[in-house]
Short mmCIF file of C-alpha atoms and ligand atoms in Angstrom, two decimals:
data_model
loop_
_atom_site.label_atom_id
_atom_site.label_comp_id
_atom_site.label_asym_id
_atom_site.label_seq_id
_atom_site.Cartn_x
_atom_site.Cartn_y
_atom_site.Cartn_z
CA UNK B 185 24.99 -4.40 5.83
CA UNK B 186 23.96 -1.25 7.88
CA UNK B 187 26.32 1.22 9.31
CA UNK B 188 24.40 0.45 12.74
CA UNK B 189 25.24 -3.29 12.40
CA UNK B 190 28.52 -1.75 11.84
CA UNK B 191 29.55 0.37 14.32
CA UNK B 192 27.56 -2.01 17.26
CA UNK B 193 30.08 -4.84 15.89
CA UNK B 194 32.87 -2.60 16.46
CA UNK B 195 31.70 -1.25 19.77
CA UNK B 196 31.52 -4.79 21.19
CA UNK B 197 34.93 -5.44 19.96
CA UNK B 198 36.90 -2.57 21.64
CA UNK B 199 34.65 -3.40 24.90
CA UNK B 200 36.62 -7.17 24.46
CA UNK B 201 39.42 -4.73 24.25
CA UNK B 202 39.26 -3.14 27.12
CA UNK B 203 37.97 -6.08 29.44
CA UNK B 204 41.48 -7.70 28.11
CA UNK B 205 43.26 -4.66 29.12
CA UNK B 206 41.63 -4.05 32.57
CA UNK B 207 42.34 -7.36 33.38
CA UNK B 208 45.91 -7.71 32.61
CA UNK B 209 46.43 -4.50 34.64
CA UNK B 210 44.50 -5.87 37.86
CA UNK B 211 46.50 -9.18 36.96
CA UNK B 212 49.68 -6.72 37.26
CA UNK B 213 48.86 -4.68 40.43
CA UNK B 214 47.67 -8.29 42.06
CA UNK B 215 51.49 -9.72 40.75
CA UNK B 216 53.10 -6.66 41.98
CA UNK B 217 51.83 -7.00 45.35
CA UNK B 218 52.17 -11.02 45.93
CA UNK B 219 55.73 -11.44 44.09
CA UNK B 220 57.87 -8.44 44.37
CA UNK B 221 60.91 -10.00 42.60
CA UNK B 222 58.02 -10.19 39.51
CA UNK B 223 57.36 -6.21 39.79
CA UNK B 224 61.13 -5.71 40.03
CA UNK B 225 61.92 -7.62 36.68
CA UNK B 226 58.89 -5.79 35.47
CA UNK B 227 60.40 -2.46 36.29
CA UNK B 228 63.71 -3.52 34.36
CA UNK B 229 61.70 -4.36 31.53
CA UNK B 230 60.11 -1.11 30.93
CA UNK B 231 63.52 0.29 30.65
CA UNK B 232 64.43 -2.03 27.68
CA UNK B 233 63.46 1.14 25.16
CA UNK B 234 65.99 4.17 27.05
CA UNK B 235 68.02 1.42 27.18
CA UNK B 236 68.19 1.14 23.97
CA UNK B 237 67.99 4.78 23.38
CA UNK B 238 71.33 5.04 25.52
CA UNK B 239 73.18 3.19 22.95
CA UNK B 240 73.27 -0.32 24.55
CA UNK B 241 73.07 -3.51 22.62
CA UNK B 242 69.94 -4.82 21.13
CA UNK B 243 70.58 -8.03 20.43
CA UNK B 244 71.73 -8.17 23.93
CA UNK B 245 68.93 -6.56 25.62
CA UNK B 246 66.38 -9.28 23.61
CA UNK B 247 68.43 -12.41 25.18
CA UNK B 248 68.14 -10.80 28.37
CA UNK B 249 64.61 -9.69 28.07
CA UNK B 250 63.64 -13.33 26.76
CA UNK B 251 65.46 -14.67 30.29
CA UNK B 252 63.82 -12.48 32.13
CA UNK B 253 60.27 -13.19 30.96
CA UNK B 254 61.06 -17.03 31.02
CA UNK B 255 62.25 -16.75 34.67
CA UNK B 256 59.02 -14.33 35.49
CA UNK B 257 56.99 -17.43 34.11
CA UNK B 258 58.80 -20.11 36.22
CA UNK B 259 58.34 -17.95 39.69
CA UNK B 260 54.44 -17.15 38.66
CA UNK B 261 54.34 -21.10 38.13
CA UNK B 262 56.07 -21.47 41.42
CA UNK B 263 53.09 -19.06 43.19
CA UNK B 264 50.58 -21.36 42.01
CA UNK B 265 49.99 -19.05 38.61
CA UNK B 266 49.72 -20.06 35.20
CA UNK B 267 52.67 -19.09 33.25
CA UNK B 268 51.07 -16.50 31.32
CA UNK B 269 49.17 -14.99 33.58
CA UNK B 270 50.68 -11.73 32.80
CA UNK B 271 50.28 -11.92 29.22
CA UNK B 272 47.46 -10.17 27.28
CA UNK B 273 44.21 -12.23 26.82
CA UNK B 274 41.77 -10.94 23.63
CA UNK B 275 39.06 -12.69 22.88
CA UNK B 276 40.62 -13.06 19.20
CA UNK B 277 44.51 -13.23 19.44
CA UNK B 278 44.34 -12.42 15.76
CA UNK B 279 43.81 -9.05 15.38
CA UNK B 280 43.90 -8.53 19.39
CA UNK B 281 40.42 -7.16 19.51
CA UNK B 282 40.87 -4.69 16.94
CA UNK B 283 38.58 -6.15 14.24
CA UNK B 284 41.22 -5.46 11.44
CA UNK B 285 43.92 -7.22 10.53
CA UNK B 286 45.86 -4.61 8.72
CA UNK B 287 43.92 -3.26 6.13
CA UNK B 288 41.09 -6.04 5.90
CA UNK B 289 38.30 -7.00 8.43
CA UNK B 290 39.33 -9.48 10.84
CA UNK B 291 37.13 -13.17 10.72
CA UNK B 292 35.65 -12.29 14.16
CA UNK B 293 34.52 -8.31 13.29
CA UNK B 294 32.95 -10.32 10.16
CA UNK B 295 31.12 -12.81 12.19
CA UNK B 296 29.91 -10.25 14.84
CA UNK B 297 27.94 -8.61 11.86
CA UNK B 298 26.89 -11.82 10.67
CA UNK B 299 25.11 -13.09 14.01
CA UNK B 300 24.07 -8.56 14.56
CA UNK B 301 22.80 -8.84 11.26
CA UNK B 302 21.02 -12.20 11.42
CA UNK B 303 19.45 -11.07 14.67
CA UNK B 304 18.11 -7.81 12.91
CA UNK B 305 17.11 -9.56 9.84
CA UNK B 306 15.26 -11.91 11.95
CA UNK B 307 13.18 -9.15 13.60
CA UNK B 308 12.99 -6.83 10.81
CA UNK B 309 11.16 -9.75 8.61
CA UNK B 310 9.04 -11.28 11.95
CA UNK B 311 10.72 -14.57 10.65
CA UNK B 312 8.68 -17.10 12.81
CA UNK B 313 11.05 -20.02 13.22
CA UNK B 314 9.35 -23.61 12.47
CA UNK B 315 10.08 -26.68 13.74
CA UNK B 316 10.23 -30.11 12.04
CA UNK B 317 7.32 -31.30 14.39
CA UNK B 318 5.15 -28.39 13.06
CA UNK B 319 5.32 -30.51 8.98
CA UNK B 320 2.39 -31.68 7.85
CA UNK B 321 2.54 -35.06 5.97
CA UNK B 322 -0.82 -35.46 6.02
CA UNK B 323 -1.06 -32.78 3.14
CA UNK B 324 0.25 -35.30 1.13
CA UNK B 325 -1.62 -38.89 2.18
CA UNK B 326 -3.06 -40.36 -1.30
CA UNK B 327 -1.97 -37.42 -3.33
CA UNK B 328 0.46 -38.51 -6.58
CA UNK B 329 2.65 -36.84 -8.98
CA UNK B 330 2.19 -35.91 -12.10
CA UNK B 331 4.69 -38.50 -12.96
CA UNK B 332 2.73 -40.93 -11.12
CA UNK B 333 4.87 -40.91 -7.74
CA UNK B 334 3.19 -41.12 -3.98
CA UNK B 335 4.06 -37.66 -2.62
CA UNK B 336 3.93 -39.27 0.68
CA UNK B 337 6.82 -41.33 0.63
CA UNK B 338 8.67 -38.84 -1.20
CA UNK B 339 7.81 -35.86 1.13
CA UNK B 340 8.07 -37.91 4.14
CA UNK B 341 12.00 -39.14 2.87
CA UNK B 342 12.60 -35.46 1.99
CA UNK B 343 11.48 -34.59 6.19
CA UNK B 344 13.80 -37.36 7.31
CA UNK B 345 16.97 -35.77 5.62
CA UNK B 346 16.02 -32.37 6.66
CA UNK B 347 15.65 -34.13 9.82
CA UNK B 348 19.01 -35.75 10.45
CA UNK B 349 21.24 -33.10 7.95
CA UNK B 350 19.80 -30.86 11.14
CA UNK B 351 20.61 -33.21 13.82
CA UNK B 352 24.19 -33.75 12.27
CA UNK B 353 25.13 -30.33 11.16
CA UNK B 354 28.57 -29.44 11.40
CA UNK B 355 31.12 -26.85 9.91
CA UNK B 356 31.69 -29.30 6.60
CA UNK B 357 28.24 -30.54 6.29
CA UNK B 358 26.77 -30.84 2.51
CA UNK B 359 25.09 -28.34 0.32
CA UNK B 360 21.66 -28.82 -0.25
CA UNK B 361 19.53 -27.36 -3.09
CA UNK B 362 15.80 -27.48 -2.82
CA UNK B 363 13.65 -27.71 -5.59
CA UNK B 364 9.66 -27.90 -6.36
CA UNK B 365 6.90 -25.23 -6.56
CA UNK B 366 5.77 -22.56 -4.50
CA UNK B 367 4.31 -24.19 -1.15
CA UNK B 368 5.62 -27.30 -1.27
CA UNK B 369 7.35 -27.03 2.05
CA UNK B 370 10.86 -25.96 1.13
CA UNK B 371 10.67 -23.11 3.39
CA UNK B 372 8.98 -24.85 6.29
CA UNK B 373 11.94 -26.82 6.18
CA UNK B 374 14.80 -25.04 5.48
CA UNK B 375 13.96 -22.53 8.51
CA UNK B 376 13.31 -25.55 10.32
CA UNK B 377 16.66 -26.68 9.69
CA UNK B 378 17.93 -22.85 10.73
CA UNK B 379 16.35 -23.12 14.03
CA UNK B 380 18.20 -26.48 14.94
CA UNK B 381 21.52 -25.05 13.93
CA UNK B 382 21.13 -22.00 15.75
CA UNK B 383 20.44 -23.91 18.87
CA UNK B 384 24.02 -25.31 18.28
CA UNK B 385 25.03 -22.12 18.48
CA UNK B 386 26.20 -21.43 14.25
CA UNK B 387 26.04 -18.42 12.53
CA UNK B 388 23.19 -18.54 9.84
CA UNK B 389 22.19 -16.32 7.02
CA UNK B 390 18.48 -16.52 5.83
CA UNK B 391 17.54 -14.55 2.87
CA UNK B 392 16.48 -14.12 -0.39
CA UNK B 393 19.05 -13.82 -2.91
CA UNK B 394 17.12 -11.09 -4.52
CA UNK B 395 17.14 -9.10 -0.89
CA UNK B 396 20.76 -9.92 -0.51
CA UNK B 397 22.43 -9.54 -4.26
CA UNK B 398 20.74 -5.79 -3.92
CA UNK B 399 22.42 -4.91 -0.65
CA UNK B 400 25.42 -6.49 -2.06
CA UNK B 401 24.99 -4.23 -5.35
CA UNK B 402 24.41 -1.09 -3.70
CA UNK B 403 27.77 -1.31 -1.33
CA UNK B 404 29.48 -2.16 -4.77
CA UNK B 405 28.07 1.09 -6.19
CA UNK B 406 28.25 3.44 -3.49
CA UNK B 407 31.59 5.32 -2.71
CA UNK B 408 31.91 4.68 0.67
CA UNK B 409 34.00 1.66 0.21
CA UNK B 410 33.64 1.01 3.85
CA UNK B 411 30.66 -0.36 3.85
CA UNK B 412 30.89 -2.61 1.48
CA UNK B 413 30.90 -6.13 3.54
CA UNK B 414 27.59 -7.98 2.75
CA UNK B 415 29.70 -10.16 0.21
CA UNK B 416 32.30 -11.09 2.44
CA UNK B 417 29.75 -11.64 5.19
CA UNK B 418 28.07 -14.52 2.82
CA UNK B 419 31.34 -15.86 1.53
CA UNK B 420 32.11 -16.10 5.32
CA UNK B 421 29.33 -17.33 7.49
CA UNK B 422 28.92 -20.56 9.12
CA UNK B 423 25.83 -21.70 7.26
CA UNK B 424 23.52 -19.61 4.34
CA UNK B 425 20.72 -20.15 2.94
CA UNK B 426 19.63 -18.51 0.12
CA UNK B 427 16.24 -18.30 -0.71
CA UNK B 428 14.17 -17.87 -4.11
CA UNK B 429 16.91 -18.32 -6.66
CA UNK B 430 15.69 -17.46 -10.27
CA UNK B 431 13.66 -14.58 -9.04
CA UNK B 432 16.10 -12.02 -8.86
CA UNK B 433 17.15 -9.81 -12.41
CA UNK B 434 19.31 -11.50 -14.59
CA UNK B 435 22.08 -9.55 -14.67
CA UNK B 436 25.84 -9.91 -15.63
CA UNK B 437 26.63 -8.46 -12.51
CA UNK B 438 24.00 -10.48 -10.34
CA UNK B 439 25.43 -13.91 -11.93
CA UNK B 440 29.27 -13.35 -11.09
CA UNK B 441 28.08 -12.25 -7.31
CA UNK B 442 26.55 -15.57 -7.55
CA UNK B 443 29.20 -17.68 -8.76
CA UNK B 444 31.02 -16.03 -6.69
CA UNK B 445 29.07 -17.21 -3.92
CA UNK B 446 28.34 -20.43 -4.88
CA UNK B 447 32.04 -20.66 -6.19
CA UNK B 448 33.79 -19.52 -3.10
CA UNK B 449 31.80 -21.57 -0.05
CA UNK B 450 32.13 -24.53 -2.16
CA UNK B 451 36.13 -23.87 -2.06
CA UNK B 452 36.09 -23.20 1.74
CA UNK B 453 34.00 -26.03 2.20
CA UNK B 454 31.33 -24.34 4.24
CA UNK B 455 27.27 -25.75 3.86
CA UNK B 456 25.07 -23.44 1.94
CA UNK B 457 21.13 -24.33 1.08
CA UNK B 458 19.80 -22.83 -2.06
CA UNK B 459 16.30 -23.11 -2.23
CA UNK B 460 14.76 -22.73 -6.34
CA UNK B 461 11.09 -22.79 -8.00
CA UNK B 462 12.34 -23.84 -11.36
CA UNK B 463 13.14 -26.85 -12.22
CA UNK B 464 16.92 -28.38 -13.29
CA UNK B 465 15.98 -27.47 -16.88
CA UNK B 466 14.81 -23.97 -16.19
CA UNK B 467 17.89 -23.51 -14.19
CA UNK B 468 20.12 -24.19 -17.19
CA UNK B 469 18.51 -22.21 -18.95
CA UNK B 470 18.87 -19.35 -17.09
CA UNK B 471 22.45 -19.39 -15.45
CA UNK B 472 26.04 -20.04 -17.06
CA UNK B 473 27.31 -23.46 -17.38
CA UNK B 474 30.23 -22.35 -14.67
CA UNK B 475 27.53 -22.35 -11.83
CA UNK B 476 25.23 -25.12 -13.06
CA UNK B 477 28.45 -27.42 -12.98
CA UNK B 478 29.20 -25.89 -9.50
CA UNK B 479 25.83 -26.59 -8.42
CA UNK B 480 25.49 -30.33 -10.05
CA UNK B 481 28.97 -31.73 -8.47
CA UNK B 482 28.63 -30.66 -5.21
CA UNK B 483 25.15 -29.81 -4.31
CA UNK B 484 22.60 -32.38 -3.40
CA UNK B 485 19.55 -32.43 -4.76
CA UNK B 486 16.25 -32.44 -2.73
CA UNK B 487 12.95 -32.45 -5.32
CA UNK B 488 9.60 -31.22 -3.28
CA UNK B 489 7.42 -32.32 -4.98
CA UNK B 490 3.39 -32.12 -3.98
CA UNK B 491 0.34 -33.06 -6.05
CA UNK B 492 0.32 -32.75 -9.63
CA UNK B 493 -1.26 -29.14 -9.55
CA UNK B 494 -1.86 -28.89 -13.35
CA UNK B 495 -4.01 -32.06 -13.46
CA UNK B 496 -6.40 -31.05 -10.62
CA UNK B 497 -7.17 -28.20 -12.26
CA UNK B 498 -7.89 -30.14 -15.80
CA UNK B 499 -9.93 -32.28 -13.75
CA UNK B 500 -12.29 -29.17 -12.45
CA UNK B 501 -12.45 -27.42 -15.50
CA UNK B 502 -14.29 -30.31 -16.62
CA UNK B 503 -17.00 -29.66 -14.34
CA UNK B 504 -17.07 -26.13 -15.30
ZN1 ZN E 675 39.82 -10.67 15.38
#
């Protein structure tokens, strides 16, 4: 992920900061003026520390503090406040709009990149979103597979579960992995399904693994360990799809990323579409039996298939 990305996740973040600050002062100077008994525990409380320093009794000092907040809560209830009205409010309680929860990112610096980065990739690439309306079944009227099947009915089911696995998205929903040839429709459908989720207001991920496993790569390789958050970004997000797989280099570094990928959203239960141009044989042949065995128990299948290419083109050599 870019350092821009970055640094405009962060940014946003300590503005969340400072909104929650700002307000719990004005909430304190409005407190201070309505409820003077409020300001005056107040005033004892910011003692508690030279109290302590003066030798008095911690232990002591908590009991009393805990009263005193407890009563400051029952007279802001009796003022028509909510009880915590003076307490701090971050956006995420977490890491209390710091984006770090000790040494490690916090979930909501993570997803700020996600939806950043999403929002770049989606204008760096001029991804045009489709729409399920925008499929063309017509492509397919009287066409057949080479194993003899109408690529109607099976194109048209394949649209109706794109349809309602849109429609009925949520946080747990199933991984899907989309096979069949170039041009087939897997991508007109897959970003069709991105669109709908994004109006539901999820965090997607649209790439191609090759794209992705290289930025992933070159964070892993470069010294500023910093920036290395592309992975975790993935392993994280509400809903990826990864694009193209078989196309990017075989490597033993490129196949743990992607176990680990496939691996790690699978144990976190979080939906992931993989979209392939091989075949379930070519796929076996190409990747370790630890993701294959990943991929067949969870993932379900979705073959696009369109007309038997290969036998059209028999057909017109024999007019050539
Ligand atoms: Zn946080």
């Amino acid at each position: 992920m870019n350092q821009k990305i970055f640094q405009k996740a962060l940014q946003i973040i300590s503005m969340r900061r400072i909104k929650a600050k700002t307000e719990n002062e004005q909430h304190y100077q409005e407190i201070n003026s309505k409820i003077p008994e409020i300001a005056e525990i107040n005033y004892q409380l910011a003692q508690t520390s030279a109290r302590i320093l003066m030798g008095e009794d911690i232990e002591i000092l908590k009991r009393q503090n805990l009263q005193a907040q407890r009563y400051c809560s029952q007279l802001l209830e009796n003022h028509g406040y909510p009880p915590d009205y003076l307490d701090m409010h971050y956006t995420c309680p977490k890491c209390q709009d710091t984006g770090y929860q000790g040494n490690t990112y916090c979930s909501c610096l993570e997803k700020l990149i996600a939806s950043l980065g999403t929002a770049e990739m989606t204008q760096q690439t001029q991804l045009k979103l489709c729409n399920f309306d925008q499929f063309n079944l017509e492509y397919y009227q009287g066409r057949t597979t080479d194993d003899g099947r109408n690529c109607y009915t099976l194109m048209s089911n394949i649209l109706q579960r794109c349809r309602y696995y849109a429609a009925n998205f949520h946080a747990h929903s199933p991984s899907l992995l989309f096979f069949g040839d170039v041009g087939v429709g897997k991508t007109h459908l897959s970003l069709s399904i991105v669109t709908e989720v994004l109006k539901q207001g999820y965090e997607v991920i649209y790439d191609s693994i090759g794209n992705l496993i290289s930025r992933i790569e070159q964070e892993h390789f470069s010294r500023e360990k910093s920036q290395e958050d592309t992975l975790q970004i993935l392993l994280n997000t509400d809903f990826l799809i990864l694009d193209d797989l078989g196309t990017e280099f075989q490597t033993q570094f490129n196949l743990s990323v992607i176990y680990t990928i496939i691996n790690t959203r699978i144990n976190r239960n979080l939906p992931t579409i993989i979209s392939t141009n091989l075949n379930w044989k070519q796929l076996s042949d190409q990747y370790e039996e630890r993701i294959m065995s990943r991929l067949f128990a969870v993932y379900e299948s979705l073959e696009f298939r369109g007309p038997d290419i290969r036998l059209a083109k028999k057909r017109n050599s024999q007019y050539l």
